[in-house]
Coordinates of C-alpha atoms in Angstrom, one line a residue:
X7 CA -39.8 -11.5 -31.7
X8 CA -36.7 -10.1 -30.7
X9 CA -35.9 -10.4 -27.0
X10 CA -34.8 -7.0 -26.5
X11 CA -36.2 -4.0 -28.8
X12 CA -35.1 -0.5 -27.7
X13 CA -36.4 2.1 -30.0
X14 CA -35.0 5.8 -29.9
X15 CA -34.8 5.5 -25.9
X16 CA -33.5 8.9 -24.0
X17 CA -32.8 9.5 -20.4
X18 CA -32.7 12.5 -19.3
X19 CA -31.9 13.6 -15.6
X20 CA -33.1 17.5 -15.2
X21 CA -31.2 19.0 -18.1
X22 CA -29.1 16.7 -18.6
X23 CA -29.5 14.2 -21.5
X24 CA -27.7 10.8 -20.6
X25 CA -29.3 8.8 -23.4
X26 CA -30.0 10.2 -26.7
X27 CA -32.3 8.7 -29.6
X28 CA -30.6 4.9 -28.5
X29 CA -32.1 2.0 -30.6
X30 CA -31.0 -1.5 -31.0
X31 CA -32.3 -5.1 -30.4
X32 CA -30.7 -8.4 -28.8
X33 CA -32.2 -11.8 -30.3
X34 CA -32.4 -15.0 -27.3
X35 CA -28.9 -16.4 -27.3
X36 CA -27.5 -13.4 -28.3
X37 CA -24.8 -11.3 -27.0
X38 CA -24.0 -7.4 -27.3
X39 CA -21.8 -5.2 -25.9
X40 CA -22.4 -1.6 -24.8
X41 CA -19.1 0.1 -24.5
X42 CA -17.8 3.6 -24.2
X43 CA -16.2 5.7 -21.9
X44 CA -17.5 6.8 -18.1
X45 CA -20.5 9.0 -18.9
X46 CA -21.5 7.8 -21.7
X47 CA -25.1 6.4 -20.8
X48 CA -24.0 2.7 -20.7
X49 CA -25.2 1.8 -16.8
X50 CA -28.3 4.3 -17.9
X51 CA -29.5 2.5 -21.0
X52 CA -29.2 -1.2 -18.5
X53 CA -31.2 0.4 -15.8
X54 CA -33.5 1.6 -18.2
X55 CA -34.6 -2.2 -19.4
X56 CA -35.3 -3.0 -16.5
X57 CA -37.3 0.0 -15.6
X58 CA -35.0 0.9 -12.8
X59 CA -34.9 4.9 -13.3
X60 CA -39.3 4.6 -12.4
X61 CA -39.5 6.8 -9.1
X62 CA -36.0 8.5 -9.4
X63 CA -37.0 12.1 -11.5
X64 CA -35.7 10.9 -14.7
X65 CA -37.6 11.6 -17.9
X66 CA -37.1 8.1 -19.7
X67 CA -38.8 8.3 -23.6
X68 CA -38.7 5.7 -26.6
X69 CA -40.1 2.3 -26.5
X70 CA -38.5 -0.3 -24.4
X71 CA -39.3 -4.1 -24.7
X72 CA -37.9 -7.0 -23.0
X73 CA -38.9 -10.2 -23.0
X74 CA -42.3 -9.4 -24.4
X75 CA -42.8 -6.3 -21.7
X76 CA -43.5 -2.9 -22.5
X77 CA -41.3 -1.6 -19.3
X78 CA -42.5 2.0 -19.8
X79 CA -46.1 1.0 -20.1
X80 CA -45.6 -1.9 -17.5
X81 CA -47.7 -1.7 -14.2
X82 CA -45.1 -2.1 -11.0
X83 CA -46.8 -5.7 -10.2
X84 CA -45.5 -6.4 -14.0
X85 CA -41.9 -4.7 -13.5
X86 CA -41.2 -7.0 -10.6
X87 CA -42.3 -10.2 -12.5
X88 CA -40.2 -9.2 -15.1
X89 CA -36.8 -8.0 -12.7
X90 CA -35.4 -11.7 -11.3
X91 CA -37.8 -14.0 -13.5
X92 CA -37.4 -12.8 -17.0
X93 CA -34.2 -10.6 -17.3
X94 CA -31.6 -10.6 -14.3
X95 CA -28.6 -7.7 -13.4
X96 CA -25.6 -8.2 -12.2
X97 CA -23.5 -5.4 -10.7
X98 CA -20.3 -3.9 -10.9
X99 CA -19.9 -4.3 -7.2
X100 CA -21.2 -7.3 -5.5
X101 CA -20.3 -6.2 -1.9
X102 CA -22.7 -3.3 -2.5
X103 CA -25.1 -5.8 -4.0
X104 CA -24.9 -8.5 -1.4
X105 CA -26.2 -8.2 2.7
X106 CA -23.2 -8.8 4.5
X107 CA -25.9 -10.0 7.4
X108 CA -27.1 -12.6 5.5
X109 CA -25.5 -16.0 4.1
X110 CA -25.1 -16.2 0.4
X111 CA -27.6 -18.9 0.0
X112 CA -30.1 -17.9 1.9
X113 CA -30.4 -14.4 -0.6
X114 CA -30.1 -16.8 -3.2
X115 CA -33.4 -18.5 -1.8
X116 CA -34.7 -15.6 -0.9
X117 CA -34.7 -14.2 -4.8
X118 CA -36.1 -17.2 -5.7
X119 CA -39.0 -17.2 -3.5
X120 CA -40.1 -14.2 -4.4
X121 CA -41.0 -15.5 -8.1
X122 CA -41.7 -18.8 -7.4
X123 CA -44.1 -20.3 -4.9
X124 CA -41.8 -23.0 -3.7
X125 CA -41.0 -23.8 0.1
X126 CA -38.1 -23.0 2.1
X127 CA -36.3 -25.8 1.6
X128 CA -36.9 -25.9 -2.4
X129 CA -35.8 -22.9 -2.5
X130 CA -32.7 -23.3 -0.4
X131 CA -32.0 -26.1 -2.6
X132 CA -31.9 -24.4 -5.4
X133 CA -29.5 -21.5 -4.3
X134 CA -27.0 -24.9 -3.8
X135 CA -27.8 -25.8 -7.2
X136 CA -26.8 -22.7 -9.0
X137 CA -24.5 -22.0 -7.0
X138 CA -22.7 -25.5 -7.9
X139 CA -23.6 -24.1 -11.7
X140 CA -21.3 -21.0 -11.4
X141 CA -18.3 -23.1 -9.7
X142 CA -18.3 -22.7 -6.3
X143 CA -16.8 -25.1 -4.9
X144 CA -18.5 -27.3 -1.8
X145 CA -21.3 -25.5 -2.7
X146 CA -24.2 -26.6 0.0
X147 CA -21.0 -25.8 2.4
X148 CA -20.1 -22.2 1.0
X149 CA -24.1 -21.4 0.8
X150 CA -23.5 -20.8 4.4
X151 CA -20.9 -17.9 4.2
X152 CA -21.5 -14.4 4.3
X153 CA -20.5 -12.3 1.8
X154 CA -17.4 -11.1 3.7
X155 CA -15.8 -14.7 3.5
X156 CA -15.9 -14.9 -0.4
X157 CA -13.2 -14.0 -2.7
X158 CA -13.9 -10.6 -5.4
X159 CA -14.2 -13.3 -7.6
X160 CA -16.2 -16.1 -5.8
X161 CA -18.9 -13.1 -4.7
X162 CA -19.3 -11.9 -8.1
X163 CA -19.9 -15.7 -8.9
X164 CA -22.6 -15.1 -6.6
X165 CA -24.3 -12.7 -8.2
X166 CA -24.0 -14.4 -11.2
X167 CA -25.8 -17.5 -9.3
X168 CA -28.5 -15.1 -7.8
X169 CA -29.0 -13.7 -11.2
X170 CA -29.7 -17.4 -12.3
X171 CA -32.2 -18.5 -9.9
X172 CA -35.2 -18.3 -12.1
X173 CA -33.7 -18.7 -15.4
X174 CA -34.4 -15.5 -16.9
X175 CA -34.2 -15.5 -20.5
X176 CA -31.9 -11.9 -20.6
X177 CA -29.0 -11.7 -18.1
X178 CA -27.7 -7.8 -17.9
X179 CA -24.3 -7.8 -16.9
X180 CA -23.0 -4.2 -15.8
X181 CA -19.2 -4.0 -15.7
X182 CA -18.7 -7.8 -14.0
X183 CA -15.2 -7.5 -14.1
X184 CA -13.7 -4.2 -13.8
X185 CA -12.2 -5.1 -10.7
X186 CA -11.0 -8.8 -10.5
X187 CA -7.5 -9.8 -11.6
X188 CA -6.7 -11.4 -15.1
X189 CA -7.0 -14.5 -13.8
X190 CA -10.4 -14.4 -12.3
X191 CA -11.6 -12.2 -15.1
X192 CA -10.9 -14.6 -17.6
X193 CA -12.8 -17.4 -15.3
X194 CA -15.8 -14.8 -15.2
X195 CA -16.2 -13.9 -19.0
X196 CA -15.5 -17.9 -19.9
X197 CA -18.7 -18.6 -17.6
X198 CA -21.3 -16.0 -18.9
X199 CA -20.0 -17.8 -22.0
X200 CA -21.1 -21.1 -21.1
X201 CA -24.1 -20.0 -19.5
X202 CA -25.2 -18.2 -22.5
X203 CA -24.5 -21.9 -24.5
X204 CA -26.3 -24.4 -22.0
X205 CA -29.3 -21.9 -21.4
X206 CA -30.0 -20.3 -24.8
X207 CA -30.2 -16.5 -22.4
X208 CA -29.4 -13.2 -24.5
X209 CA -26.6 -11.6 -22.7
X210 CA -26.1 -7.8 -22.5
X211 CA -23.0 -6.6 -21.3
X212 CA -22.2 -3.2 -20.0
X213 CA -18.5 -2.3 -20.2
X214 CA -15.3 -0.1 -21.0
X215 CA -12.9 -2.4 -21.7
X216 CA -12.6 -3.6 -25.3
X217 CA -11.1 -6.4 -24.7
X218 CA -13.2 -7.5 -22.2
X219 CA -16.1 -7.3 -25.4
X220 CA -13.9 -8.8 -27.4
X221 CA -13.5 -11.8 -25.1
X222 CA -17.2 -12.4 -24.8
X223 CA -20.4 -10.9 -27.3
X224 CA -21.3 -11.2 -30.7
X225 CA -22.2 -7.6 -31.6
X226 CA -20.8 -3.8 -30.4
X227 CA -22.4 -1.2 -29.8
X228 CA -19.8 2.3 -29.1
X229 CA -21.6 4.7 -27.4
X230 CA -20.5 8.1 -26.4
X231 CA -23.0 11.1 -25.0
X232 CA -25.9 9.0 -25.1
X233 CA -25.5 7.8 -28.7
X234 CA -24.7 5.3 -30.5
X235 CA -21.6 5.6 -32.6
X236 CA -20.7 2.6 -34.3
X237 CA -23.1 -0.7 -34.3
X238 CA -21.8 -4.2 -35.4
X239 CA -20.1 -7.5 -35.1
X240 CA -17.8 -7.5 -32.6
X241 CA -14.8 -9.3 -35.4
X242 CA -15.8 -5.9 -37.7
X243 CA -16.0 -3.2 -35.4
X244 CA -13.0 -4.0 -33.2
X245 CA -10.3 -4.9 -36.8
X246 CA -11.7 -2.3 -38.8
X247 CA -13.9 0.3 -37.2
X248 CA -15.5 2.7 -39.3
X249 CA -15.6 5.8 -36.8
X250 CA -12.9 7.8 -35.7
X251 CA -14.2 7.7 -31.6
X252 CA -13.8 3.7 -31.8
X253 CA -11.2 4.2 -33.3
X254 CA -9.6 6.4 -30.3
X255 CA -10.4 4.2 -27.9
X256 CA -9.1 1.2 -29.6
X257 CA -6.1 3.1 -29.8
X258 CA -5.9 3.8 -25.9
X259 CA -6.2 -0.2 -24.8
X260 CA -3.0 -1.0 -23.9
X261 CA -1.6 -3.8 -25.9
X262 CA 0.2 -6.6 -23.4
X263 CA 2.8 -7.7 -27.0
X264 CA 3.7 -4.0 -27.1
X265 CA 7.1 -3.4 -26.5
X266 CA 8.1 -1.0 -23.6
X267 CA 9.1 2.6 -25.0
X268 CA 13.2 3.0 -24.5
X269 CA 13.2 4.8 -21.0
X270 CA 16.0 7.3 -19.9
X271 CA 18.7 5.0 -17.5
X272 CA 17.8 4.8 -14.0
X273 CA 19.5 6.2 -11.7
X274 CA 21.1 5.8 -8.0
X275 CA 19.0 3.6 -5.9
X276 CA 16.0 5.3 -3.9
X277 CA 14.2 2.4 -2.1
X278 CA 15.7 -0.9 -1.2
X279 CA 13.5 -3.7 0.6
X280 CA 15.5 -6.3 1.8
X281 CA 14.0 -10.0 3.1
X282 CA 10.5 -8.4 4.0
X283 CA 8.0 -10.4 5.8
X284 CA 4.6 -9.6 7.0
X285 CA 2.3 -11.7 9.3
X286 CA -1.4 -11.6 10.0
X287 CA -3.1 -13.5 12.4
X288 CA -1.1 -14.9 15.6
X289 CA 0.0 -18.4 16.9
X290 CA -0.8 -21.4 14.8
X291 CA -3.6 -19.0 12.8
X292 CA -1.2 -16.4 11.9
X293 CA 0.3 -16.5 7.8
X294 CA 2.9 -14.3 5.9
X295 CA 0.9 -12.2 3.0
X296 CA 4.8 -11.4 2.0
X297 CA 7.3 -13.9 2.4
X298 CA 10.8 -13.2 2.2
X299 CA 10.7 -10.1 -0.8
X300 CA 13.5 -8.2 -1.5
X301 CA 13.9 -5.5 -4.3
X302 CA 15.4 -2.3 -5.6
X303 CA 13.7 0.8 -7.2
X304 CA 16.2 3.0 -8.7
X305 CA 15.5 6.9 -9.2
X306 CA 13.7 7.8 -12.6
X307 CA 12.9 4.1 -13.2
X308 CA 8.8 2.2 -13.3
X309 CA 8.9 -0.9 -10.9
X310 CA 6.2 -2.8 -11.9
X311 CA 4.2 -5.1 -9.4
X312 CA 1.7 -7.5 -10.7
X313 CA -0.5 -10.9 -9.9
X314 CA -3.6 -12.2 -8.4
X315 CA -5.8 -10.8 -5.8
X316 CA -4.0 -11.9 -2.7
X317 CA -0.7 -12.8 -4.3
X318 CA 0.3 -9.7 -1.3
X319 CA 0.5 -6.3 -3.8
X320 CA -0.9 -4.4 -2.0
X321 CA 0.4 -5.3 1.5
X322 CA 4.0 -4.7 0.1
X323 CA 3.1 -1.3 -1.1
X324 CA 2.0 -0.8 2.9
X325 CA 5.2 -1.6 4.0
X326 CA 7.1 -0.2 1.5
X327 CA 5.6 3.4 2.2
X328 CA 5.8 3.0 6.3
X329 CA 2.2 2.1 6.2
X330 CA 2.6 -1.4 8.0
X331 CA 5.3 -2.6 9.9
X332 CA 7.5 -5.5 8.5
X333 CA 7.3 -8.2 10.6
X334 CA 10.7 -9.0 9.1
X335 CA 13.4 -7.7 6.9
X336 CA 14.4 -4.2 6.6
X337 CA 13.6 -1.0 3.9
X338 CA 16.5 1.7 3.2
X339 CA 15.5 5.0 1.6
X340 CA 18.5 6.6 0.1
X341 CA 20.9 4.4 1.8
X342 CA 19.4 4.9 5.2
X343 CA 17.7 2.3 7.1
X344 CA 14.3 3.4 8.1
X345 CA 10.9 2.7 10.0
X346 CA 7.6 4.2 9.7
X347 CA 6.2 6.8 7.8
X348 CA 8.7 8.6 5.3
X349 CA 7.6 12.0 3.4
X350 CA 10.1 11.3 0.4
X351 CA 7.5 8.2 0.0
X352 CA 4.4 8.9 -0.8
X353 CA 0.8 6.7 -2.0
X354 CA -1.5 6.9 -4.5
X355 CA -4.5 4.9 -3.5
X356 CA -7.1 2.6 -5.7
X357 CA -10.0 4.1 -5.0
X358 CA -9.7 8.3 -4.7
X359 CA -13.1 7.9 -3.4
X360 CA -12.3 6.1 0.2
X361 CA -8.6 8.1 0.1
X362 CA -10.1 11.8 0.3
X363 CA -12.2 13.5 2.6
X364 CA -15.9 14.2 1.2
X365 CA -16.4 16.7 3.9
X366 CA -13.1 18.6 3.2
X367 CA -12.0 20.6 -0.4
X368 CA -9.7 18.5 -2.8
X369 CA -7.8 21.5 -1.7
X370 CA -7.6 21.1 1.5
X371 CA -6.5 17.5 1.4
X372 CA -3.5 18.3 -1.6
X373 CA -2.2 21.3 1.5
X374 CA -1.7 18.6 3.9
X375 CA 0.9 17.4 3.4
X376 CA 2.1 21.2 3.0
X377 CA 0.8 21.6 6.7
X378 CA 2.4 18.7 8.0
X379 CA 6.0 19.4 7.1
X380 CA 5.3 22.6 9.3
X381 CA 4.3 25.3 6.2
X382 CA 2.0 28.1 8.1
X383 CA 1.7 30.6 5.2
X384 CA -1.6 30.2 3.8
X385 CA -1.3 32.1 0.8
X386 CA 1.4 30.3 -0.1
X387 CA -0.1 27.0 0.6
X388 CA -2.5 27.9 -1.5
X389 CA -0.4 29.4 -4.2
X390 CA 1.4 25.9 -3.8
X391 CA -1.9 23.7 -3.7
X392 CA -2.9 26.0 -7.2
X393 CA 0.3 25.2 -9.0
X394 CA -0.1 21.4 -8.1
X395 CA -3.6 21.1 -9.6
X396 CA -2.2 22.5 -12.8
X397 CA 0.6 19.9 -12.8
X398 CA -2.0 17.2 -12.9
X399 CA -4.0 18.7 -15.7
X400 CA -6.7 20.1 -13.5
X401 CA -7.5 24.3 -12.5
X402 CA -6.3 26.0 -9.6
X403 CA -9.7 27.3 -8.8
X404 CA -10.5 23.6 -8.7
X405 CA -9.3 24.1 -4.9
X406 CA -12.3 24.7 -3.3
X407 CA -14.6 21.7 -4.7
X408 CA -15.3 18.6 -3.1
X409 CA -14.8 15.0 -4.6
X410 CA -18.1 14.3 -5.4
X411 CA -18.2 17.0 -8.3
X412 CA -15.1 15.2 -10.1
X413 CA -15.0 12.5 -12.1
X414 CA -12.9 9.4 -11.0
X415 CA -9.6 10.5 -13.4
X416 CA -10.2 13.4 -12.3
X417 CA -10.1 12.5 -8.5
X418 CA -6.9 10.0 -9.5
X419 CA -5.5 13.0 -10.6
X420 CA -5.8 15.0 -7.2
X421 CA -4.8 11.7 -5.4
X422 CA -1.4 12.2 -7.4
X423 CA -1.5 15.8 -6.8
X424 CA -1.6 15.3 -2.9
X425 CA 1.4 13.1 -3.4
X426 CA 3.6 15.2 -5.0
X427 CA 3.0 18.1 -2.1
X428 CA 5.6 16.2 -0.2
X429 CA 8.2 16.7 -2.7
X430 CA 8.6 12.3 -2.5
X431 CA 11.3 10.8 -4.0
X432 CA 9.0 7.8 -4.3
X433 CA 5.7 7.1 -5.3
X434 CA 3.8 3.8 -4.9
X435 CA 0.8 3.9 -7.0
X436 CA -1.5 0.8 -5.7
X437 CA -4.0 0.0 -8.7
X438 CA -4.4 3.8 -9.5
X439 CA -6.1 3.3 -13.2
X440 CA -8.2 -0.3 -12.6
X441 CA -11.4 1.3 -12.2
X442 CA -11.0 4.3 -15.1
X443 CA -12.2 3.6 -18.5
X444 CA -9.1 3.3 -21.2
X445 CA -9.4 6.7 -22.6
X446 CA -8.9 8.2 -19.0
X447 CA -6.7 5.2 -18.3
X448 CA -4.6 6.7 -21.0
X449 CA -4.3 10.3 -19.9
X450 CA -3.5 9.1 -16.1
X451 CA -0.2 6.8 -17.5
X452 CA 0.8 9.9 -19.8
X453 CA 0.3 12.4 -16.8
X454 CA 2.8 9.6 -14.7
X455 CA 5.2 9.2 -17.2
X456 CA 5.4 13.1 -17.9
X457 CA 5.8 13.4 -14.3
X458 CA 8.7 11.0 -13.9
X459 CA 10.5 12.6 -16.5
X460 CA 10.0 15.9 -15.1
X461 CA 10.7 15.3 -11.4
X462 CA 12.7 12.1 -11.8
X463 CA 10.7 10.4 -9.6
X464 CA 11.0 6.5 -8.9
X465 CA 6.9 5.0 -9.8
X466 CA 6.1 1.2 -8.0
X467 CA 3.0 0.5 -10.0
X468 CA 1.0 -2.0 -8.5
X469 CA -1.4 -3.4 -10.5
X470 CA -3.4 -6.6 -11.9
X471 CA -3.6 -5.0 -15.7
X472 CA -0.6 -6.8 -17.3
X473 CA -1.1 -4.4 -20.1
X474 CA -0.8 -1.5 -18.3
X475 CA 2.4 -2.6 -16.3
X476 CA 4.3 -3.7 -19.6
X477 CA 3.2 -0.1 -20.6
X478 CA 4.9 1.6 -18.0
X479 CA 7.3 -0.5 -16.5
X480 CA 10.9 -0.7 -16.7
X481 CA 11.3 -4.0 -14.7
X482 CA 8.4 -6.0 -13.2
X483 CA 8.0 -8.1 -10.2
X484 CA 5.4 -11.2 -10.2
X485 CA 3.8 -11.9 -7.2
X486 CA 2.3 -15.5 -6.0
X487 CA 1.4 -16.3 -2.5
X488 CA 3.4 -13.7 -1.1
X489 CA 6.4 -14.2 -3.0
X490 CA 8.6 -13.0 -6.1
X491 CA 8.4 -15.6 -8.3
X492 CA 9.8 -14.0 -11.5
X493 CA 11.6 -10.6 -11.7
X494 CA 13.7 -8.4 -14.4
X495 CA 13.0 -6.2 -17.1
X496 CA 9.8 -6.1 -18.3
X497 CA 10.5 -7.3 -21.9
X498 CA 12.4 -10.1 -20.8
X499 CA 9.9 -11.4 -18.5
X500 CA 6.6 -10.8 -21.1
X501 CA 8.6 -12.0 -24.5
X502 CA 10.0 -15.1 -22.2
X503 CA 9.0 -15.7 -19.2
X504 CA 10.5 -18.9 -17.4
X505 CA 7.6 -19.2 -14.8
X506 CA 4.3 -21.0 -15.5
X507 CA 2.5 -18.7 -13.4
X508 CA 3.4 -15.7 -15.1
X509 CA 2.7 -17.9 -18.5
X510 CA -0.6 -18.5 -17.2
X511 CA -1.1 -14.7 -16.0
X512 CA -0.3 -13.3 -20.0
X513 CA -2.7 -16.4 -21.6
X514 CA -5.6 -14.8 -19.5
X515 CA -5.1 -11.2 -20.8
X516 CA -8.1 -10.2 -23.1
X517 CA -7.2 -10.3 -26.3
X518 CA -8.7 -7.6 -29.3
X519 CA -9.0 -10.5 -31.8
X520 CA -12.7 -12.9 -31.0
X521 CA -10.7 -15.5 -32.7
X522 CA -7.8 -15.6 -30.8
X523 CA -10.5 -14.9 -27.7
X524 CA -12.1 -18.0 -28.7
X525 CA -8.8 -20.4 -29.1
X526 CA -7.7 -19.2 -25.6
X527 CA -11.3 -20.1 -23.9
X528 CA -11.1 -23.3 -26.0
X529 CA -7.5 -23.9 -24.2
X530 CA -8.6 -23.0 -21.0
X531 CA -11.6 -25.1 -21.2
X532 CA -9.9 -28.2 -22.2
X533 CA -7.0 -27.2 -19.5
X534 CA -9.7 -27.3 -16.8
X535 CA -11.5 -30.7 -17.5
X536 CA -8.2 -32.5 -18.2

């Protein structure tokens, strides 16, 4: 019997259909893959095994087994039993997941409780165990901290351990690493791997990256607008898919060996940071998340910025737009020393979510800038706002909606638009595409680079994608611990780079091939026990 049998399952959420006629099955110590671009009923068809859409309005139909439970049939006493004990989730985000009031073990314990009737201290116990199982280091130690003092990483590890607490036979894993680093990511996908091989579980994964499937299942299954559009072993689908969608999306992963395009010469120089330094903490407790970085972005040119969470990315981008102060060194725009906040430098923020106002029109927030600089004319501003939305591929009537009716390119795309309302010279883009799926991921770069060449705009792209940096990038800087530790054009320092960290970054990159997925987990598997 298999240990998941879906048989023609649709969601449908008042009129709309998010899963359509959906069958498939997942034998124990299997893996399979659902991927496909935002929207297309992935997260729906993983709640749906588990019976999580019971109580929300949705019309779920089909026939839904796991692990010998009818979950449409199944009592709520039975549903629980099932959730934790026989078939596990773990989220995309684990700080949404996790109590930030409550140490890491003790939630552990507390999961395990729940189906078990073990005491306190067994169950405690336990939560050390598996958390020891996933790699946390000092575990009985780290069981103590709260969420807040783990790494993206090390809390999604976690999960992963919560997940584990009463050896379910099906772990569902919905987009585990969408937001970690290469790095990380590859330590991730390498331990559901292992899991999968010690425990005999069936793995489902929910995700949009191809590579990331590639990496880590035996069979794919493309889905887009509820259905399935291409079912099959992962080596087939991805070398020689049969449909023209997977096909498309294939196309749109960017490929970390693929050359950078030949780019029109840069111009004068926009942005210079010289010896920047930046503290946090104070006395004996304070330490530099930038240490001593100096660099040049030249008009018309991609600066690429890339490495591990913490390697300071993000805080340079701060600094660089007037955002932090340095604590050292000094930032000319145009060849003029400057402080503080600039209007010819502007941000584009990770998540458009947390960077625009729910409350206020997308509208609204793309005329501030317009506002700022004094502009009182509000049929102009709005004329102005209007023409912007167009520029990013969006409708001028788009102006009075709110974020929460677009999708998240589309929202990119009005982060990008509020930018460019200050006319910048500069743009620092701060992991703009990490969370899109590689279709939209796609249109975004294209709308940059179209942009660049029409405005001759100077682009820092900050990002932990290599992929996407070699894609857009005319030089690239790599970050560790604060510091530059390789920088130059971006061929030169992906064809040959001279630094074993940024060696070690490109070996982690998911690669298309399972083969060569499997040599590189092989490598990094010896690597780590040597």
């Amino acid at each position: 019997m298999s240990l998941v049998e879906v048989k023609d399952l649709t969601v449908e959420f008042g009129a709309l259909r998010a899963v359509d006629g959906l069958s498939f099955r997942l034998a124990r110590g299997e893996a399979l893959a659902l991927v496909g671009e935002s929207g297309s009923g992935k997260s729906t068809v993983a709640g749906a095994l588990l019976g999580l859409h019971r109580g929300t309005g949705a019309r779920v139909g089909g026939s839904v087994r796991v692990a010998g439970t009818d979950v449409r049939q199944a009592s709520d006493e039975e549903l629980r039993r099932l959730r934790g004990a026989k078939a596990a989730m773990v989220f995309q985000d684990p700080l949404s997941s996790l109590d930030p009031y409550y140490a890491i073990g003790d939630q552990i314990a507390e999961v395990h409780r729940v189906h078990t009737r073990v005491s306190r201290r067994a169950a405690r116990a336990r939560a050390v165990e598996v958390l020891d199982r996933v790699g946390i280091p000092d575990a009985a130690r780290r069981s103590r901290s709260r969420p807040h003092e783990f790494s993206g990483g090390m809390r999604q590890r976690a999960l992963i351990a919560m997940a584990l607490a009463c050896e379910p036979d099906l772990l569902i894993a919905d987009e585990p690493t969408t937001a970690l680093d290469v790095t990380v990511q590859a330590q991730i996908l390498d331990l559901l791997h292992t899991l999968r091989e010690e425990t005999g579980m069936g793995l489902l994964l929910v995700t949009h990256d191809v590579g990331v499937a590639a990496e880590s299942v035996d069979e794919v299954l493309v889905m887009r607008h509820g259905r399935a559009v291409e079912h099959g072993p992962v080596g087939t689908v991805l070398a020689a898919p049969g449909q023209a969608y997977t096909r498309e999306l294939l196309d749109a992963v960017p490929r970390v060996d693929a050359p950078r395009a030949a780019a029109p010469a840069a111009g004068e120089a926009v942005l210079e940071a010289t010896g920047l330094r930046r503290e946090f903490g104070r006395g004996r407790h304070a330490f530099p998340a930038v240490d001593d970085v100096s660099l040049t972005v030249r008009r018309g040119e991609t600066l690429g910025v890339v490495g591990e969470s913490g390697s300071g990315k993000t805080t340079l981008g701060r600094m660089l737009v007037g955002l932090l102060e340095p604590t050292a060194g000094a930032i000319r725009y145009a060849g003029r020393p400057h402080t503080g906040v600039d209007p010819s430098v502007q941000m584009v923020f990770q998540d458009p979510v947390s960077s625009l106002n729910p409350r206020r029109s997308v509208g609204e927030s793309i005329a501030d800038p317009l506002r700022a600089r004094g502009e009182r004319d509000e049929r102009g501003i709005r004329t102005r706002v209007g023409e912007l939305l167009e520029r990013v591929g969006l409708e001028a009537a788009h102006y009075d909606r709110y974020p929460h009716e677009f999708s998240g390119g589309q929202r990119q795309r009005v982060g990008i638009a509020r930018a460019l309302a200050a006319d910048p010279r500069v743009i620092v883009l701060d992991e703009p595409v990490s969370a899109l799926d590689v279709t939209t991921q796609a249109q975004v770069v294209a709308l940059l680079g179209e942009l660049q060449r029409e405005l001759g705009l100077a682009l820092v792209f900050i990002a932990h994608d290599l992929a996407v940096v070699r894609q857009v990038s005319d030089r690239v800087a790599v970050m560790r611990r604060g510091r530059i530790v390789e920088y130059g054009p971006v061929d030169e320092v992906y064809d040959a780079p001279r630094e074993p960290y940024t060696k070690q970054l490109l070996a982690a990159v998911p690669a298309l091939d399972p083969g060569l997925a499997a040599e590189r987990r092989a490598a990094r598997r010896e690597l780590a026990t040597a």
